[in-house]
Amino acid sequence: RKFPETQHNIMKKLMFTLALSALVTMGVQAQKQMGDEANIEVGFTPFGDNPINGSNIKFRYFADDNLALRISLGASRSNDLHAWYQDGEINEADPVSPQLNINTLDRSLRLAAGFEKHFDGMDNLSPYFAVEAAFTSTKRQDTQEFWGPQDINDAGQPDQYIVWNLGNEQSSRTIGFNILFGADYYFSDAIYIGFEAGLGLSNTKFGNHSITTDNLTAFNMYF
């Protein structure tokens, strides 16, 4: 048996048809990049936790219709905290040993510059070839908690133990060269979506470890 469509379903279909028609019409009338034009790009991941990602921004200036200079700036920061000893794992009797944590802080800054060569493609599609040089600076800092005596007289007396911290910091710098292929699809004169992929070579140099502690006596007794 065929049931008649409700007014709500009819309106939904009408709105979807109108929206699709507007998108197609807008795409047909869209104009691709032109000389002396500048634009800014941000990351778009529609199925991710953050659909619009501003941690990496790319600026492009078109010297003419098919040649663009590009500069990318990216920054990231992550902080991870986890326990490497739970309560009582070191000492179950009174006093019960505390939970001990490791905190890892990672920071990075990336700068890249290069150019893009665009090709005719289709009415709304602008494929391109690009090369860029990139520089990335990273720093990792680990802070680890320990539980133990802070004085030679406290050795073997857990009720006198304290929690102290050991820090380990290291930096690195990466220089790279990338060959990229991509394409932009213009929905309107000011809105487009694109993808990019490529190959690259890089060289990374690591700096020396920097070891720190907030209790030198406890550090020396432990190690």
PDB file of C-alpha atoms in Angstrom:
ATOM      1  CA  ARG A   1       0.000   0.000   0.000  1.00  0.00           C
ATOM      2  CA  LYS A   2       1.309   3.443  -0.907  1.00  0.00           C
ATOM      3  CA  PHE A   3       0.860   6.125   1.727  1.00  0.00           C
ATOM      4  CA  PRO A   4       0.507   9.798   0.740  1.00  0.00           C
ATOM      5  CA  GLU A   5       3.421  12.033   1.640  1.00  0.00           C
ATOM      6  CA  THR A   6       3.000  14.289   4.626  1.00  0.00           C
ATOM      7  CA  GLN A   7       3.394  18.048   4.306  1.00  0.00           C
ATOM      8  CA  HIS A   8       6.531  17.863   6.430  1.00  0.00           C
ATOM      9  CA  ASN A   9       8.215  15.387   4.067  1.00  0.00           C
ATOM     10  CA  ILE A  10       7.201  17.446   1.039  1.00  0.00           C
ATOM     11  CA  MET A  11       8.728  20.583   2.583  1.00  0.00           C
ATOM     12  CA  LYS A  12      11.954  18.703   3.410  1.00  0.00           C
ATOM     13  CA  LYS A  13      12.298  17.507  -0.181  1.00  0.00           C
ATOM     14  CA  LEU A  14      11.562  20.996  -1.496  1.00  0.00           C
ATOM     15  CA  MET A  15      14.168  22.612   0.748  1.00  0.00           C
ATOM     16  CA  PHE A  16      16.772  19.981  -0.208  1.00  0.00           C
ATOM     17  CA  THR A  17      16.048  20.524  -3.920  1.00  0.00           C
ATOM     18  CA  LEU A  18      16.325  24.296  -3.557  1.00  0.00           C
ATOM     19  CA  ALA A  19      19.612  24.003  -1.607  1.00  0.00           C
ATOM     20  CA  LEU A  20      21.083  21.623  -4.196  1.00  0.00           C
ATOM     21  CA  SER A  21      19.986  23.875  -7.030  1.00  0.00           C
ATOM     22  CA  ALA A  22      21.557  26.902  -5.340  1.00  0.00           C
ATOM     23  CA  LEU A  23      24.843  25.030  -4.829  1.00  0.00           C
ATOM     24  CA  VAL A  24      24.964  23.890  -8.456  1.00  0.00           C
ATOM     25  CA  THR A  25      24.073  27.383  -9.722  1.00  0.00           C
ATOM     26  CA  MET A  26      26.686  28.967  -7.480  1.00  0.00           C
ATOM     27  CA  GLY A  27      29.294  26.473  -8.725  1.00  0.00           C
ATOM     28  CA  VAL A  28      28.451  27.129 -12.383  1.00  0.00           C
ATOM     29  CA  GLN A  29      28.887  30.876 -11.879  1.00  0.00           C
ATOM     30  CA  ALA A  30      32.018  30.638  -9.730  1.00  0.00           C
ATOM     31  CA  GLN A  31      35.178  32.283 -10.982  1.00  0.00           C
ATOM     32  CA  LYS A  32      38.594  30.798 -10.226  1.00  0.00           C
ATOM     33  CA  GLN A  33      41.615  32.665  -8.894  1.00  0.00           C
ATOM     34  CA  MET A  34      42.881  35.773 -10.649  1.00  0.00           C
ATOM     35  CA  GLY A  35      46.114  37.751 -10.662  1.00  0.00           C
ATOM     36  CA  ASP A  36      46.726  40.184  -7.779  1.00  0.00           C
ATOM     37  CA  GLU A  37      44.394  38.128  -5.581  1.00  0.00           C
ATOM     38  CA  ALA A  38      45.203  36.957  -2.047  1.00  0.00           C
ATOM     39  CA  ASN A  39      43.528  34.352   0.124  1.00  0.00           C
ATOM     40  CA  ILE A  40      43.930  32.569   3.445  1.00  0.00           C
ATOM     41  CA  GLU A  41      43.298  28.862   4.017  1.00  0.00           C
ATOM     42  CA  VAL A  42      42.563  26.851   7.175  1.00  0.00           C
ATOM     43  CA  GLY A  43      42.322  23.085   7.607  1.00  0.00           C
ATOM     44  CA  PHE A  44      38.916  21.454   7.030  1.00  0.00           C
ATOM     45  CA  THR A  45      38.201  17.964   8.419  1.00  0.00           C
ATOM     46  CA  PRO A  46      34.405  17.501   8.256  1.00  0.00           C
ATOM     47  CA  PHE A  47      34.457  14.147  10.067  1.00  0.00           C
ATOM     48  CA  GLY A  48      36.935  15.128  12.800  1.00  0.00           C
ATOM     49  CA  ASP A  49      36.400  16.507  16.301  1.00  0.00           C
ATOM     50  CA  ASN A  50      37.303  20.015  15.093  1.00  0.00           C
ATOM     51  CA  PRO A  51      35.967  20.492  11.531  1.00  0.00           C
ATOM     52  CA  ILE A  52      37.699  23.868  11.176  1.00  0.00           C
ATOM     53  CA  ASN A  53      41.344  23.622  12.218  1.00  0.00           C
ATOM     54  CA  GLY A  54      43.217  26.886  12.604  1.00  0.00           C
ATOM     55  CA  SER A  55      46.467  25.350  13.848  1.00  0.00           C
ATOM     56  CA  ASN A  56      47.855  25.574  10.306  1.00  0.00           C
ATOM     57  CA  ILE A  57      47.198  28.658   8.184  1.00  0.00           C
ATOM     58  CA  LYS A  58      48.279  29.163   4.572  1.00  0.00           C
ATOM     59  CA  PHE A  59      48.467  32.519   2.805  1.00  0.00           C
ATOM     60  CA  ARG A  60      48.590  32.720  -0.996  1.00  0.00           C
ATOM     61  CA  TYR A  61      49.209  35.660  -3.288  1.00  0.00           C
ATOM     62  CA  PHE A  62      48.585  35.202  -7.026  1.00  0.00           C
ATOM     63  CA  ALA A  63      51.148  37.140  -9.032  1.00  0.00           C
ATOM     64  CA  ASP A  64      49.071  36.230 -12.100  1.00  0.00           C
ATOM     65  CA  ASP A  65      46.138  33.918 -12.838  1.00  0.00           C
ATOM     66  CA  ASN A  66      48.234  30.736 -12.688  1.00  0.00           C
ATOM     67  CA  LEU A  67      51.180  31.512 -10.398  1.00  0.00           C
ATOM     68  CA  ALA A  68      50.921  31.938  -6.627  1.00  0.00           C
ATOM     69  CA  LEU A  69      53.389  32.541  -3.840  1.00  0.00           C
ATOM     70  CA  ARG A  70      52.521  30.649  -0.640  1.00  0.00           C
ATOM     71  CA  ILE A  71      53.469  30.893   3.017  1.00  0.00           C
ATOM     72  CA  SER A  72      52.263  28.437   5.676  1.00  0.00           C
ATOM     73  CA  LEU A  73      52.414  28.863   9.429  1.00  0.00           C
ATOM     74  CA  GLY A  74      51.543  26.040  11.811  1.00  0.00           C
ATOM     75  CA  ALA A  75      51.659  25.644  15.570  1.00  0.00           C
ATOM     76  CA  SER A  76      50.679  22.805  17.871  1.00  0.00           C
ATOM     77  CA  ARG A  77      50.719  22.074  21.594  1.00  0.00           C
ATOM     78  CA  SER A  78      49.815  18.860  23.415  1.00  0.00           C
ATOM     79  CA  ASN A  79      49.906  17.986  27.094  1.00  0.00           C
ATOM     80  CA  ASP A  80      49.644  14.354  28.250  1.00  0.00           C
ATOM     81  CA  LEU A  81      49.443  13.275  31.888  1.00  0.00           C
ATOM     82  CA  HIS A  82      49.471   9.618  32.994  1.00  0.00           C
ATOM     83  CA  ALA A  83      50.343   7.599  36.084  1.00  0.00           C
ATOM     84  CA  TRP A  84      53.393   5.347  36.056  1.00  0.00           C
ATOM     85  CA  TYR A  85      52.748   4.175  39.653  1.00  0.00           C
ATOM     86  CA  GLN A  86      49.301   3.878  41.228  1.00  0.00           C
ATOM     87  CA  ASP A  87      48.544   4.375  44.923  1.00  0.00           C
ATOM     88  CA  GLY A  88      50.184   1.618  46.979  1.00  0.00           C
ATOM     89  CA  GLU A  89      52.176   0.021  44.152  1.00  0.00           C
ATOM     90  CA  ILE A  90      55.534   0.882  45.741  1.00  0.00           C
ATOM     91  CA  ASN A  91      54.487   0.496  49.370  1.00  0.00           C
ATOM     92  CA  GLU A  92      51.176  -1.082  50.436  1.00  0.00           C
ATOM     93  CA  ALA A  93      51.630  -0.657  54.204  1.00  0.00           C
ATOM     94  CA  ASP A  94      51.256   2.554  56.169  1.00  0.00           C
ATOM     95  CA  PRO A  95      52.215   4.962  54.771  1.00  0.00           C
ATOM     96  CA  VAL A  96      50.686   3.988  51.425  1.00  0.00           C
ATOM     97  CA  SER A  97      52.840   5.215  48.567  1.00  0.00           C
ATOM     98  CA  PRO A  98      51.196   7.937  46.450  1.00  0.00           C
ATOM     99  CA  GLN A  99      50.302   7.923  42.779  1.00  0.00           C
ATOM    100  CA  LEU A 100      53.243   9.120  40.684  1.00  0.00           C
ATOM    101  CA  ASN A 101      52.676  10.837  37.343  1.00  0.00           C
ATOM    102  CA  ILE A 102      54.561  11.620  34.158  1.00  0.00           C
ATOM    103  CA  ASN A 103      53.599  14.809  32.340  1.00  0.00           C
ATOM    104  CA  THR A 104      54.662  15.244  28.705  1.00  0.00           C
ATOM    105  CA  LEU A 105      54.449  18.626  26.998  1.00  0.00           C
ATOM    106  CA  ASP A 106      55.068  18.838  23.242  1.00  0.00           C
ATOM    107  CA  ARG A 107      55.220  22.108  21.302  1.00  0.00           C
ATOM    108  CA  SER A 108      56.024  22.747  17.667  1.00  0.00           C
ATOM    109  CA  LEU A 109      56.187  25.662  15.254  1.00  0.00           C
ATOM    110  CA  ARG A 110      56.348  25.246  11.461  1.00  0.00           C
ATOM    111  CA  LEU A 111      57.063  27.791   8.732  1.00  0.00           C
ATOM    112  CA  ALA A 112      57.027  26.954   5.015  1.00  0.00           C
ATOM    113  CA  ALA A 113      57.348  29.059   1.876  1.00  0.00           C
ATOM    114  CA  GLY A 114      57.152  28.258  -1.831  1.00  0.00           C
ATOM    115  CA  PHE A 115      55.098  28.729  -4.978  1.00  0.00           C
ATOM    116  CA  GLU A 116      52.225  27.076  -6.867  1.00  0.00           C
ATOM    117  CA  LYS A 117      51.776  26.635 -10.614  1.00  0.00           C
ATOM    118  CA  HIS A 118      48.083  26.277 -11.525  1.00  0.00           C
ATOM    119  CA  PHE A 119      46.717  24.687 -14.682  1.00  0.00           C
ATOM    120  CA  ASP A 120      43.493  25.272 -16.614  1.00  0.00           C
ATOM    121  CA  GLY A 121      41.590  22.242 -15.328  1.00  0.00           C
ATOM    122  CA  MET A 122      37.795  22.625 -15.594  1.00  0.00           C
ATOM    123  CA  ASP A 123      35.472  25.590 -15.078  1.00  0.00           C
ATOM    124  CA  ASN A 124      35.505  25.371 -11.283  1.00  0.00           C
ATOM    125  CA  LEU A 125      38.497  23.097 -10.715  1.00  0.00           C
ATOM    126  CA  SER A 126      42.034  24.485 -10.468  1.00  0.00           C
ATOM    127  CA  PRO A 127      44.722  21.762 -10.245  1.00  0.00           C
ATOM    128  CA  TYR A 128      48.232  22.832  -9.314  1.00  0.00           C
ATOM    129  CA  PHE A 129      51.823  21.771  -8.738  1.00  0.00           C
ATOM    130  CA  ALA A 130      53.798  23.276  -5.833  1.00  0.00           C
ATOM    131  CA  VAL A 131      57.229  23.241  -4.240  1.00  0.00           C
ATOM    132  CA  GLU A 132      58.103  24.581  -0.792  1.00  0.00           C
ATOM    133  CA  ALA A 133      60.891  24.710   1.762  1.00  0.00           C
ATOM    134  CA  ALA A 134      59.887  24.151   5.383  1.00  0.00           C
ATOM    135  CA  PHE A 135      61.402  24.719   8.804  1.00  0.00           C
ATOM    136  CA  THR A 136      60.016  23.110  11.975  1.00  0.00           C
ATOM    137  CA  SER A 137      61.090  23.713  15.558  1.00  0.00           C
ATOM    138  CA  THR A 138      59.912  21.337  18.284  1.00  0.00           C
ATOM    139  CA  LYS A 139      60.425  21.058  22.021  1.00  0.00           C
ATOM    140  CA  ARG A 140      59.505  18.170  24.317  1.00  0.00           C
ATOM    141  CA  GLN A 141      59.470  18.411  28.095  1.00  0.00           C
ATOM    142  CA  ASP A 142      58.898  15.396  30.368  1.00  0.00           C
ATOM    143  CA  THR A 143      58.318  15.844  34.099  1.00  0.00           C
ATOM    144  CA  GLN A 144      58.407  12.631  36.161  1.00  0.00           C
ATOM    145  CA  GLU A 145      57.450  12.290  39.823  1.00  0.00           C
ATOM    146  CA  PHE A 146      59.451  10.148  42.275  1.00  0.00           C
ATOM    147  CA  TRP A 147      58.812   9.151  45.893  1.00  0.00           C
ATOM    148  CA  GLY A 148      61.748   8.725  48.240  1.00  0.00           C
ATOM    149  CA  PRO A 149      63.954  10.182  50.987  1.00  0.00           C
ATOM    150  CA  GLN A 150      65.222  13.750  50.773  1.00  0.00           C
ATOM    151  CA  ASP A 151      67.948  13.184  53.378  1.00  0.00           C
ATOM    152  CA  ILE A 152      70.365  10.341  54.183  1.00  0.00           C
ATOM    153  CA  ASN A 153      68.767  10.031  57.626  1.00  0.00           C
ATOM    154  CA  ASP A 154      65.348   9.366  56.037  1.00  0.00           C
ATOM    155  CA  ALA A 155      66.500   6.312  54.072  1.00  0.00           C
ATOM    156  CA  GLY A 156      64.359   3.317  54.948  1.00  0.00           C
ATOM    157  CA  GLN A 157      61.686   5.474  56.632  1.00  0.00           C
ATOM    158  CA  PRO A 158      58.766   5.763  54.180  1.00  0.00           C
ATOM    159  CA  ASP A 159      56.853   8.012  56.557  1.00  0.00           C
ATOM    160  CA  GLN A 160      59.534  10.664  55.864  1.00  0.00           C
ATOM    161  CA  TYR A 161      59.542  10.239  52.088  1.00  0.00           C
ATOM    162  CA  ILE A 162      58.536  13.081  49.775  1.00  0.00           C
ATOM    163  CA  VAL A 163      57.436  13.427  46.155  1.00  0.00           C
ATOM    164  CA  TRP A 164      60.013  15.193  43.984  1.00  0.00           C
ATOM    165  CA  ASN A 165      60.280  15.937  40.274  1.00  0.00           C
ATOM    166  CA  LEU A 166      62.759  15.091  37.535  1.00  0.00           C
ATOM    167  CA  GLY A 167      62.626  17.093  34.310  1.00  0.00           C
ATOM    168  CA  ASN A 168      64.009  16.177  30.886  1.00  0.00           C
ATOM    169  CA  GLU A 169      63.803  18.689  28.032  1.00  0.00           C
ATOM    170  CA  GLN A 170      65.005  18.365  24.434  1.00  0.00           C
ATOM    171  CA  SER A 171      64.604  20.474  21.302  1.00  0.00           C
ATOM    172  CA  SER A 172      64.851  19.581  17.626  1.00  0.00           C
ATOM    173  CA  ARG A 173      64.941  21.442  14.319  1.00  0.00           C
ATOM    174  CA  THR A 174      63.886  20.085  10.946  1.00  0.00           C
ATOM    175  CA  ILE A 175      64.602  21.501   7.496  1.00  0.00           C
ATOM    176  CA  GLY A 176      62.690  19.996   4.592  1.00  0.00           C
ATOM    177  CA  PHE A 177      61.806  20.334   0.915  1.00  0.00           C
ATOM    178  CA  ASN A 178      58.397  19.230  -0.415  1.00  0.00           C
ATOM    179  CA  ILE A 179      56.944  18.574  -3.868  1.00  0.00           C
ATOM    180  CA  LEU A 180      53.152  18.867  -3.762  1.00  0.00           C
ATOM    181  CA  PHE A 181      50.145  18.232  -5.974  1.00  0.00           C
ATOM    182  CA  GLY A 182      46.682  19.582  -5.271  1.00  0.00           C
ATOM    183  CA  ALA A 183      43.474  21.051  -6.598  1.00  0.00           C
ATOM    184  CA  ASP A 184      40.965  23.709  -5.568  1.00  0.00           C
ATOM    185  CA  TYR A 185      37.253  23.489  -6.358  1.00  0.00           C
ATOM    186  CA  TYR A 186      35.462  26.846  -6.342  1.00  0.00           C
ATOM    187  CA  PHE A 187      31.844  26.966  -5.123  1.00  0.00           C
ATOM    188  CA  SER A 188      31.781  30.749  -5.517  1.00  0.00           C
ATOM    189  CA  ASP A 189      34.244  33.573  -6.219  1.00  0.00           C
ATOM    190  CA  ALA A 190      35.258  33.636  -2.542  1.00  0.00           C
ATOM    191  CA  ILE A 191      34.686  30.055  -1.343  1.00  0.00           C
ATOM    192  CA  TYR A 192      36.581  26.957  -2.394  1.00  0.00           C
ATOM    193  CA  ILE A 193      37.675  23.618  -0.974  1.00  0.00           C
ATOM    194  CA  GLY A 194      40.882  21.826  -1.876  1.00  0.00           C
ATOM    195  CA  PHE A 195      43.126  18.876  -1.204  1.00  0.00           C
ATOM    196  CA  GLU A 196      46.880  18.475  -1.294  1.00  0.00           C
ATOM    197  CA  ALA A 197      49.370  15.583  -1.224  1.00  0.00           C
ATOM    198  CA  GLY A 198      53.023  15.162  -2.002  1.00  0.00           C
ATOM    199  CA  LEU A 199      56.495  13.885  -1.203  1.00  0.00           C
ATOM    200  CA  GLY A 200      59.265  15.453   0.831  1.00  0.00           C
ATOM    201  CA  LEU A 201      62.803  15.164   2.112  1.00  0.00           C
ATOM    202  CA  SER A 202      63.881  16.428   5.522  1.00  0.00           C
ATOM    203  CA  ASN A 203      66.799  16.518   7.922  1.00  0.00           C
ATOM    204  CA  THR A 204      66.333  16.697  11.699  1.00  0.00           C
ATOM    205  CA  LYS A 205      68.913  17.715  14.289  1.00  0.00           C
ATOM    206  CA  PHE A 206      68.315  17.094  17.993  1.00  0.00           C
ATOM    207  CA  GLY A 207      69.680  19.283  20.747  1.00  0.00           C
ATOM    208  CA  ASN A 208      71.222  18.107  24.012  1.00  0.00           C
ATOM    209  CA  HIS A 209      69.053  16.847  26.854  1.00  0.00           C
ATOM    210  CA  SER A 210      68.546  19.286  29.711  1.00  0.00           C
ATOM    211  CA  ILE A 211      68.031  17.457  33.036  1.00  0.00           C
ATOM    212  CA  THR A 212      66.557  19.379  35.978  1.00  0.00           C
ATOM    213  CA  THR A 213      65.211  18.535  39.423  1.00  0.00           C
ATOM    214  CA  ASP A 214      63.432  20.386  42.214  1.00  0.00           C
ATOM    215  CA  ASN A 215      65.349  18.430  44.920  1.00  0.00           C
ATOM    216  CA  LEU A 216      69.029  17.811  44.226  1.00  0.00           C
ATOM    217  CA  THR A 217      69.624  15.745  47.390  1.00  0.00           C
ATOM    218  CA  ALA A 218      66.760  13.353  46.618  1.00  0.00           C
ATOM    219  CA  PHE A 219      67.969  13.131  43.013  1.00  0.00           C
ATOM    220  CA  ASN A 220      71.510  12.201  44.055  1.00  0.00           C
ATOM    221  CA  MET A 221      70.272   9.574  46.542  1.00  0.00           C
ATOM    222  CA  TYR A 222      67.969   7.948  43.960  1.00  0.00           C
ATOM    223  CA  PHE A 223      70.538   7.783  41.146  1.00  0.00           C
TER     224      PHE A 223
END
